[in-house]
Tab-separated table of C-alpha atoms and ligand atoms in Angstrom:
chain	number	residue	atom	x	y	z
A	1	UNK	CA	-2.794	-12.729	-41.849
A	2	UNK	CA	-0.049	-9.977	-42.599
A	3	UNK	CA	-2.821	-6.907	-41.701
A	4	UNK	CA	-3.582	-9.064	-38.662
A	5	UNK	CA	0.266	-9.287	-37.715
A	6	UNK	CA	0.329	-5.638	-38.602
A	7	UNK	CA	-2.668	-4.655	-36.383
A	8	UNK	CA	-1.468	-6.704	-33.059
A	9	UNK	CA	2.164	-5.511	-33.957
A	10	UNK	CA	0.499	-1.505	-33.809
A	11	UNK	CA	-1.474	-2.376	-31.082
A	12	UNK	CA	1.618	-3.043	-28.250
A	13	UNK	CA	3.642	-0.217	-29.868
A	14	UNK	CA	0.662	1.903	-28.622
A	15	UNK	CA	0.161	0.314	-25.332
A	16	UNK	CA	4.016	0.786	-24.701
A	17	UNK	CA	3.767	4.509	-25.875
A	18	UNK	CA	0.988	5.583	-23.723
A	19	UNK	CA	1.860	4.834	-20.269
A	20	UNK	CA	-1.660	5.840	-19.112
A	21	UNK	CA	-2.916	2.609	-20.976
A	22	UNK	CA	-1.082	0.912	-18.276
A	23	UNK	CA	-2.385	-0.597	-14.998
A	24	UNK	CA	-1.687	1.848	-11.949
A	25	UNK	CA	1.079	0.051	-9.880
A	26	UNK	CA	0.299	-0.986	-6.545
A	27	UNK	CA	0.890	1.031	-3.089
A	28	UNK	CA	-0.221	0.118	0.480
A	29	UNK	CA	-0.331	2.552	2.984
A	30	UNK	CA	0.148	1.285	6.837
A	31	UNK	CA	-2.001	2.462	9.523
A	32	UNK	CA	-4.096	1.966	13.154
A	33	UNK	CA	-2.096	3.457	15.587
A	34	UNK	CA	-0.979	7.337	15.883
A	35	UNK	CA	-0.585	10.032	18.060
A	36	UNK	CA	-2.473	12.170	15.561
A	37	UNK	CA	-5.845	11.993	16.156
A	38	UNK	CA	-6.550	12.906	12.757
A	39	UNK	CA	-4.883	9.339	10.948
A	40	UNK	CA	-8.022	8.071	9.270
A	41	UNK	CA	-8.353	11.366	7.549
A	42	UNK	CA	-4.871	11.668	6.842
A	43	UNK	CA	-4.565	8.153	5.112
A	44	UNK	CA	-8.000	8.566	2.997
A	45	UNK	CA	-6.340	12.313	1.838
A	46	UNK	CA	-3.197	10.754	1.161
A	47	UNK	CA	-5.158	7.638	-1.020
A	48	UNK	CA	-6.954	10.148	-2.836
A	49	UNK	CA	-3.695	12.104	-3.814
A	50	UNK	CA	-2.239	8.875	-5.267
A	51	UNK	CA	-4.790	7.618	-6.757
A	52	UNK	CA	-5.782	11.079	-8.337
A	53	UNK	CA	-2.728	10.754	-10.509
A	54	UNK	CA	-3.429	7.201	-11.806
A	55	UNK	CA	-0.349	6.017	-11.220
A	56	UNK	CA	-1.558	4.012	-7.950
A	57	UNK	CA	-4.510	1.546	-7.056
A	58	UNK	CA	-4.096	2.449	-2.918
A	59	UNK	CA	-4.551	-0.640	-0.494
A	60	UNK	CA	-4.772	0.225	3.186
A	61	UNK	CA	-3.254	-1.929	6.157
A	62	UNK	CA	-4.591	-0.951	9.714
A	63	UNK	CA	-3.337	-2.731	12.799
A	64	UNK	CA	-5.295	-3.283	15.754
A	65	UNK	CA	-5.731	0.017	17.946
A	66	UNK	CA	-3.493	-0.412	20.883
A	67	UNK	CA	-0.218	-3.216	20.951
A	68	UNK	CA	1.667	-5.324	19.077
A	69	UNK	CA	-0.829	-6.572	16.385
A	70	UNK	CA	0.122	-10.195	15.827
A	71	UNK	CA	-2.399	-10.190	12.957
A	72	UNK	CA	-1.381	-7.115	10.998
A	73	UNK	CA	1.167	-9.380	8.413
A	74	UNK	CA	0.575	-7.561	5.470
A	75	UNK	CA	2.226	-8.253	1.975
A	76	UNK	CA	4.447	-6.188	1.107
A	77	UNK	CA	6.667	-7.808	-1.677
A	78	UNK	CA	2.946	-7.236	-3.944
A	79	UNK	CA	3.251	-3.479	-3.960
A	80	UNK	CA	5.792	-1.163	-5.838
A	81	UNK	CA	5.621	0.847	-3.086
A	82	UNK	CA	4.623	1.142	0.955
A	83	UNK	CA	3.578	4.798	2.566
A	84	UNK	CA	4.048	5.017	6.562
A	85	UNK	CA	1.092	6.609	8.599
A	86	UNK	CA	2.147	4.618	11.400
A	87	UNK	CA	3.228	5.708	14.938
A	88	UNK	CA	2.521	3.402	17.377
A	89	UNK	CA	3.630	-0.179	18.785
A	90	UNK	CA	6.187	-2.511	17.384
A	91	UNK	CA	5.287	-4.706	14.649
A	92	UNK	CA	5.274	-8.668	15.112
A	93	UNK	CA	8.858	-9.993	14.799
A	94	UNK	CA	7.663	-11.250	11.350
A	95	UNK	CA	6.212	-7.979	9.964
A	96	UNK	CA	9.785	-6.735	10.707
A	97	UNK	CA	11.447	-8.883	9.049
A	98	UNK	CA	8.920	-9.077	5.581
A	99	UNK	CA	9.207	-5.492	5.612
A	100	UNK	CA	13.220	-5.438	5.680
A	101	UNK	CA	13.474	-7.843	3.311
A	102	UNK	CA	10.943	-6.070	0.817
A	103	UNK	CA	13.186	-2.912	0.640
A	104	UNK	CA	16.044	-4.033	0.901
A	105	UNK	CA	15.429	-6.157	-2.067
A	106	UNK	CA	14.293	-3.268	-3.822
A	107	UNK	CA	11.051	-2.267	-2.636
A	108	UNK	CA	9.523	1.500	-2.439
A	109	UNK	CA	9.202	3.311	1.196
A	110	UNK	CA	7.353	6.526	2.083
A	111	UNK	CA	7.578	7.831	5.550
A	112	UNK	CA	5.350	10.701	6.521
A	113	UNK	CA	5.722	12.906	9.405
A	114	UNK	CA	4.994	11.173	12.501
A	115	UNK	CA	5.790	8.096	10.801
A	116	UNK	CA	9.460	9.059	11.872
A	117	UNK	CA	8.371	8.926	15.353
A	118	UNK	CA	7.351	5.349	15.435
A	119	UNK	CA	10.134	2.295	16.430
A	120	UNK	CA	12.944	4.402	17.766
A	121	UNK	CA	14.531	0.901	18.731
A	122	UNK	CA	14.662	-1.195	15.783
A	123	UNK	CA	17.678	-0.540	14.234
A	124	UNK	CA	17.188	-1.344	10.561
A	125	UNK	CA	13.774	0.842	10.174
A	126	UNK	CA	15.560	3.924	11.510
A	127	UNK	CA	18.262	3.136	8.595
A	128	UNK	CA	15.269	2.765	6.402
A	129	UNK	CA	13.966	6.368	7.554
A	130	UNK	CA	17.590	8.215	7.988
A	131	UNK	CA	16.298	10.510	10.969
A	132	UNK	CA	13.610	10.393	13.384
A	133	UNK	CA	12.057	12.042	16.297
A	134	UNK	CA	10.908	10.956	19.604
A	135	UNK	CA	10.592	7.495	20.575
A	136	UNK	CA	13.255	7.613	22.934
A	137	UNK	CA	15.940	8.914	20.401
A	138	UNK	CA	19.126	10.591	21.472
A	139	UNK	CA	22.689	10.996	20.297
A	140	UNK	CA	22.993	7.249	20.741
A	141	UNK	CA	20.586	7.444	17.702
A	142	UNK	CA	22.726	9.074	15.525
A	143	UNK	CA	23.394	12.414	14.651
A	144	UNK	CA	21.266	15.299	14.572
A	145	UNK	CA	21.815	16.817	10.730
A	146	UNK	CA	20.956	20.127	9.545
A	147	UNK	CA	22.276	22.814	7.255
A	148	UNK	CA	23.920	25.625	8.129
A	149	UNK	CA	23.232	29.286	7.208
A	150	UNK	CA	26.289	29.033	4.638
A	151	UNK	CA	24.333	25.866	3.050
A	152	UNK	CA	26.596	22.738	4.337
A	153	UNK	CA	25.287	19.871	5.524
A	154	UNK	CA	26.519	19.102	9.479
A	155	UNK	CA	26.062	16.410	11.028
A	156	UNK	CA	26.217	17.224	14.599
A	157	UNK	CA	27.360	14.107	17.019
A	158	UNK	CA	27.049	16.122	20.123
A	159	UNK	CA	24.582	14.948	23.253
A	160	UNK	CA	21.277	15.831	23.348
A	161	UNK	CA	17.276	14.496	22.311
A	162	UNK	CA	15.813	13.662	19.062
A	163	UNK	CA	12.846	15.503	17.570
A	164	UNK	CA	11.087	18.426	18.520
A	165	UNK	CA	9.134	21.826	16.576
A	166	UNK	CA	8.012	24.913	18.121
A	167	UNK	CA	4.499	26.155	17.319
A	168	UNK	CA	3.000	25.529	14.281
A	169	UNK	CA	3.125	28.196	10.862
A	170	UNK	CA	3.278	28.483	7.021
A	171	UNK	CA	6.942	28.412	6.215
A	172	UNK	CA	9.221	28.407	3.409
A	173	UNK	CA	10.674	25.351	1.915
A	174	UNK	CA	13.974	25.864	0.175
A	175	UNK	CA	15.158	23.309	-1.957
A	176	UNK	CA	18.682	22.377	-2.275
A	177	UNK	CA	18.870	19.958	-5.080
A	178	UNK	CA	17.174	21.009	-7.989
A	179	UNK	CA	18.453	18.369	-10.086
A	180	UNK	CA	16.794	15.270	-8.556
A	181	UNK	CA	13.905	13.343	-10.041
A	182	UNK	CA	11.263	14.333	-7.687
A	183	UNK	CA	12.675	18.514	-6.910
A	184	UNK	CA	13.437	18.927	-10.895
A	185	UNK	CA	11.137	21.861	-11.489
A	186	UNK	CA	9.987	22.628	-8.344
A	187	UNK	CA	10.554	26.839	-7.693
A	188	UNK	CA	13.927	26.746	-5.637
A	189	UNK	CA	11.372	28.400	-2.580
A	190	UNK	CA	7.927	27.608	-1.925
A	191	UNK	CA	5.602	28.238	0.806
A	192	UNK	CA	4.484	25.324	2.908
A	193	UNK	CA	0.789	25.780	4.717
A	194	UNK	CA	1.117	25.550	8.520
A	195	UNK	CA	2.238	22.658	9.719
A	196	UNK	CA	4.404	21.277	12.528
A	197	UNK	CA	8.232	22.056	11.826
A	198	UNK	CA	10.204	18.704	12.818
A	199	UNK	CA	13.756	20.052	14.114
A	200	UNK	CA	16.566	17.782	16.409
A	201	UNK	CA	16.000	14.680	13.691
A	202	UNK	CA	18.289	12.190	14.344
A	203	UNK	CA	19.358	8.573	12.808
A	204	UNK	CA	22.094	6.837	11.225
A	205	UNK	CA	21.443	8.953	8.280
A	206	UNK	CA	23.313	6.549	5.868
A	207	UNK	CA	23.108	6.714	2.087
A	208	UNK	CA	20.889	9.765	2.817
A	209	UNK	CA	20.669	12.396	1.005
A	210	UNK	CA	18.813	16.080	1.665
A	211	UNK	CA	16.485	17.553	-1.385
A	212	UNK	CA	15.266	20.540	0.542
A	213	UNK	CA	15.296	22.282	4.246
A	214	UNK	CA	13.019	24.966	6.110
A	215	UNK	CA	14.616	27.159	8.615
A	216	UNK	CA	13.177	26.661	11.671
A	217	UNK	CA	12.483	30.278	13.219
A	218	UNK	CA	13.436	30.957	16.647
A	219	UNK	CA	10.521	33.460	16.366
A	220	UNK	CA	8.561	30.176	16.335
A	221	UNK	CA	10.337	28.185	19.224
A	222	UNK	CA	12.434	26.627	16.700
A	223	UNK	CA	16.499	25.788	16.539
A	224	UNK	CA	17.333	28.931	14.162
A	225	UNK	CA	18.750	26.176	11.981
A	226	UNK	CA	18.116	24.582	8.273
A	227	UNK	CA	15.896	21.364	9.064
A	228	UNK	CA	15.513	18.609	6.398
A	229	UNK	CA	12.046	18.363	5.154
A	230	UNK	CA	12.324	16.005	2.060
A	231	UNK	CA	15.074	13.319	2.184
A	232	UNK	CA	16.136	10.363	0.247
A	233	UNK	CA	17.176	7.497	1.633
A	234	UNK	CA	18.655	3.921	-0.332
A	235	UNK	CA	18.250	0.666	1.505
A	236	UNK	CA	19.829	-2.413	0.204
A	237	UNK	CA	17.909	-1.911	-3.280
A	238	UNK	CA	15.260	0.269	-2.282
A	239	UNK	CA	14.718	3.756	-2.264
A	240	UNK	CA	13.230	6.070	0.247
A	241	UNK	CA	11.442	9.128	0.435
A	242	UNK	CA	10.540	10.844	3.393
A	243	UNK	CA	9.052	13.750	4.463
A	244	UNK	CA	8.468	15.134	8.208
A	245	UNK	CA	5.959	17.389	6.601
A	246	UNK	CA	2.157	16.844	7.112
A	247	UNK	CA	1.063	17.216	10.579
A	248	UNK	CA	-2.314	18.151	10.297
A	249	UNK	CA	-5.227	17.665	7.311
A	250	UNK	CA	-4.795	21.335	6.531
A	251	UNK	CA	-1.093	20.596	6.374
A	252	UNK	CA	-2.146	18.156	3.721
A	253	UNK	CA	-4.199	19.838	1.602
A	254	UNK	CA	-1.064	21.635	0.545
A	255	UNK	CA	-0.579	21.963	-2.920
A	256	UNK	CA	3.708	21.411	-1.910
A	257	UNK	CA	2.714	18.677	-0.042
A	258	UNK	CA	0.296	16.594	-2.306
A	259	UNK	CA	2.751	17.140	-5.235
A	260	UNK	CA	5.742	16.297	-3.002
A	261	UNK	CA	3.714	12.932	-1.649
A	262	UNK	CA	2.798	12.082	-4.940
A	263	UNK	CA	6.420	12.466	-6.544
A	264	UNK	CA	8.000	11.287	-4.151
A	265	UNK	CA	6.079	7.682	-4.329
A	266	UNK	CA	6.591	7.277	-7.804
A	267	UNK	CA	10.685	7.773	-7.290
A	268	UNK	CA	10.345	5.685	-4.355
A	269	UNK	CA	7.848	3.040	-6.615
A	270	UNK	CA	9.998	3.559	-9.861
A	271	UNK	CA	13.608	5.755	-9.691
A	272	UNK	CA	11.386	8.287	-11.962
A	273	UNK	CA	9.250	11.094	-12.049
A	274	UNK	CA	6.333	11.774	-14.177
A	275	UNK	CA	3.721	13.209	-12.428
A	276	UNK	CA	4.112	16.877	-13.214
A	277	UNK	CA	4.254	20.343	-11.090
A	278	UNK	CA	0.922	21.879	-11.114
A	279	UNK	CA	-0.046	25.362	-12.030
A	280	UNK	CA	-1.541	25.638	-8.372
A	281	UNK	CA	1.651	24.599	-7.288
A	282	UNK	CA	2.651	27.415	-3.985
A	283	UNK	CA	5.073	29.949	-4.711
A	284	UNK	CA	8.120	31.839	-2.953
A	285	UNK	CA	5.556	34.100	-1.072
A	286	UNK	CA	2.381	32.074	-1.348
A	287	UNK	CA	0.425	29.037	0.088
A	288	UNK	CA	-1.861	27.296	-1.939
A	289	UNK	CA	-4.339	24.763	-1.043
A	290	UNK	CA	-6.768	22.602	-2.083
A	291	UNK	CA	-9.674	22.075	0.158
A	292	UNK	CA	-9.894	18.348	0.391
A	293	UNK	CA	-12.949	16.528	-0.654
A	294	UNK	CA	-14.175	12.547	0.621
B	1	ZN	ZN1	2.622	16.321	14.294
């Protein structure tokens, strides 16, 4: 009996000490409707990055393609955390309000790129997200918030549209706090592969708070200023990361991004990192990719 007590008793201690014993938590990733042609792709790379890591088991939610699905009522309160490919018509009254509720009592949000382009009208998702682009945003939206060359945070109330980027390039991101879960150990500069450079965000931008910027190069037909490119948000009791990085599949198949995506989830999913910075992880003066496989 006492060996037996002895065994069991050994047996937890080692499923609590090896966390890969565990079950992967759960994350959903919304979909069906985006002004990126390439959102099917997108979704299945960014599945395979979380699930690569075995901290996930990925779920995808697709609405219908065009309108207000009054179907698409997926359950959010069963995942640790929800990733946003979504840019397209408002979700049913309902959706809205399950969604809300779910981070505000504490569940995980991860808004990707375009994702920030979606609902520039509902109020509480674009204090969810912090800034967005598009969708009919202007200064009534919030401020547009950048840093400036002497590294300050403004937040500029003045008049004028939210969201745009010039043409597309590789580009530095600089990170600007090192000491955060999902930044610690990152190289202070790394190159991003090409990829659309979100400038003009704008949003309430409460409880937000910047990890990292890229300048955006007037060389490029950007604003010559410091954009935000990986934010964290809190919402009630849940956290937010977001990222206007990942434009296109090659976009994704950066080794900043897919470490970024994946880090970011698990803060979002948990309030900690684990999942490590990769040897192949870009550097200062190069890209680096990895060429993504179904
Ligand atoms: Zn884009």
């Amino acid at each position: 009996m006492k060996s037996q007590r002895c065994l069991i008793a050994a047996c937890l201690l080692l499923v609590m000490a090896v966390p890969a014993f565990a079950d992967p938590m759960k994350a959903l990733i919304v979909e069906g409707q985006n002004n990126h042609r390439v959102w099917p792709k997108t979704t299945k790379m960014m599945k395979q990055y979380l699930e690569q890591i075995k901290l996930f088991r990925v779920d995808v939610a697709r609405t219908a393609a065009k309108g207000t699905d009054p179907d698409f009522q997926p359950d959010f309160a069963k995942y640790n955390v929800v990733i946003s490919n979504y840019n397209g018509a408002a979700w049913p009254k309902k959706t809205q309000e399950d969604f809300v509720s779910y981070v505000k009592g504490g569940g995980g949000f991860v808004v990707v790129h375009a994702a920030n382009n979606a609902f520039g009208n509902w109020p509480e998702y674009n204090e969810i997200i912090g800034l967005g682009g598009w969708g009919g945003r202007n200064e009534k939206s919030g401020p547009y918030v950048y840093f400036n060359d002497e590294g300050k945070l403004v937040r500029d109330e003045t008049k004028g549209r939210g969201g745009s980027h010039g043409s597309q390039h590789d580009f530095s991101v600089v990170v600007r706090d090192r000491s955060h879960p999902i930044t610690k150990g990152l190289p202070t500069e790394w190159m991003h592969v090409k990829d659309e450079l979100y400038d003009r965000l704008r949003g309430p931008a409460a409880n937000m708070h910047v990890l990292a910027t890229a300048y955006a190069s007037q060389d490029h037909r950007g604003t010559g200023r410091h954009e935000p490119m990986m934010m964290t948000i809190s919402y009630g009791k849940g956290r937010i990361f977001h990222t206007p990085m990942g434009h296109g599949d090659y976009s994704q198949e950066c080794v900043g991004f897919i470490t970024v995506l994946q880090r970011g989830s698990e803060w979002a999913a948990t309030g900690k990192v684990t999942v490590p910075v990769p040897d192949d992880f870009p550097t200062a003066r190069t890209i680096s990719k990895r060429a993504y496989k179904e």
